């Protein structure tokens, strides 16, 4: 049966799925492995953790996380993406007994409350408009256990001249107002408004990607 993309107003990348693994290392200036390893180190997974990757694309980060987990201990990393073609590529190249991929919109997660130890997301939030950013974070909060970790790496207020150039050119070239929201710096406020502890900025990459680290409060 044909896998169908999930309904969403977000900017999905079905059209780029089959070239994404070639393009992304270039966009991340050859630092993709370092960048992904950094996100992994922030998650610091236990082998039995259940971890959710929002807007996983072809699942490179999902798989890196999943390789730290143990299926015998119920460890699992689940990557979700609204674009069916991304999930087809991810399943074909990266699914294992600890690595699963599902077509799903981040703003309408089909998971039980408090069913994950950590949620991660890389370069997804600049693909959705403000109300969907809010809904996706409320959903992330809902599916996380109390004390669960949230790590987000995404476009944010640029920190260098070059980062500003890349951000503003992307916003206009891709005609993507969702990027404009990120550049204005909305993410920390939206993360906190969903109920998370105020996010800490732990790193910036290339002057336009910021890494946020936070948690769902314990009680
Ligand atoms: C730039 S890619 C990032 C992929 C991957 N996380 C990475 O770091 O390479 C953004 C992804 O978000 C997905 N996406 C867009 N809107 C979405 C939504 N509402 N729910 C889930 N995924 C969505 C797109 O299909 C795309 O695969």
mmCIF file of C-alpha atoms and ligand atoms in Angstrom, residues 8 10-13 20 24 53-57 80-83 86 104-107 122-124 126-128 132, ligand 1:
data_model
loop_
_atom_site.group_PDB
_atom_site.id
_atom_site.type_symbol
_atom_site.label_atom_id
_atom_site.label_comp_id
_atom_site.label_asym_id
_atom_site.label_seq_id
_atom_site.Cartn_x
_atom_site.Cartn_y
_atom_site.Cartn_z
ATOM 1 C CA UNK A 8 -0.034 19.471 7.724
ATOM 2 C CA UNK A 10 4.142 22.711 7.508
ATOM 3 C CA UNK A 11 6.634 22.811 4.641
ATOM 4 C CA UNK A 12 7.329 19.179 4.016
ATOM 5 C CA UNK A 13 10.220 17.991 1.879
ATOM 6 C CA UNK A 20 18.510 15.075 0.934
ATOM 7 C CA UNK A 24 22.530 18.142 3.921
ATOM 8 C CA UNK A 53 13.021 12.688 16.774
ATOM 9 C CA UNK A 54 10.593 15.321 15.377
ATOM 10 C CA UNK A 55 10.882 16.110 11.643
ATOM 11 C CA UNK A 56 13.542 13.410 11.270
ATOM 12 C CA UNK A 57 13.989 13.692 7.493
ATOM 13 C CA UNK A 80 8.625 10.991 12.649
ATOM 14 C CA UNK A 81 8.222 13.145 9.582
ATOM 15 C CA UNK A 82 5.103 14.375 7.769
ATOM 16 C CA UNK A 83 6.716 13.654 4.381
ATOM 17 C CA UNK A 86 11.436 11.002 3.749
ATOM 18 C CA UNK A 104 3.263 11.719 11.366
ATOM 19 C CA UNK A 105 2.819 15.454 11.833
ATOM 20 C CA UNK A 106 4.687 16.834 14.846
ATOM 21 C CA UNK A 107 1.627 18.881 15.813
ATOM 22 C CA UNK A 122 16.994 19.247 14.262
ATOM 23 C CA UNK A 123 16.129 21.884 11.664
ATOM 24 C CA UNK A 124 12.395 21.181 11.834
ATOM 25 C CA UNK A 126 11.756 26.661 10.742
ATOM 26 C CA UNK A 127 9.508 24.517 8.500
ATOM 27 C CA UNK A 128 6.322 25.280 10.428
ATOM 28 C CA UNK A 132 2.290 24.692 14.545
HETATM 29 C C1 LIG B 1 15.202 20.533 7.047
HETATM 30 S S1 LIG B 1 14.426 18.990 7.298
HETATM 31 C C2 LIG B 1 15.298 18.399 8.725
HETATM 32 C C3 LIG B 1 15.516 16.910 8.676
HETATM 33 C C4 LIG B 1 16.418 16.343 9.771
HETATM 34 N N1 LIG B 1 15.859 16.529 11.091
HETATM 35 C C5 LIG B 1 17.777 16.950 9.691
HETATM 36 O O1 LIG B 1 18.257 17.566 10.662
HETATM 37 O O2 LIG B 1 18.393 16.782 8.647
HETATM 38 C C6 LIG B 1 12.822 19.418 7.958
HETATM 39 C C7 LIG B 1 11.874 18.219 7.965
HETATM 40 O O3 LIG B 1 10.646 18.601 8.612
HETATM 41 C C8 LIG B 1 9.601 17.909 7.934
HETATM 42 N N2 LIG B 1 8.324 18.528 8.284
HETATM 43 C C9 LIG B 1 7.781 19.694 7.838
HETATM 44 N N3 LIG B 1 6.599 19.934 8.445
HETATM 45 C C10 LIG B 1 6.402 18.901 9.306
HETATM 46 C C11 LIG B 1 5.390 18.592 10.269
HETATM 47 N N4 LIG B 1 4.344 19.402 10.455
HETATM 48 N N5 LIG B 1 5.526 17.484 11.014
HETATM 49 C C12 LIG B 1 6.585 16.661 10.853
HETATM 50 N N6 LIG B 1 7.579 16.877 9.963
HETATM 51 C C13 LIG B 1 7.491 18.004 9.208
HETATM 52 C C14 LIG B 1 9.985 17.996 6.480
HETATM 53 O O4 LIG B 1 9.318 17.045 5.681
HETATM 54 C C15 LIG B 1 11.493 17.766 6.565
HETATM 55 O O5 LIG B 1 11.824 16.415 6.402
#
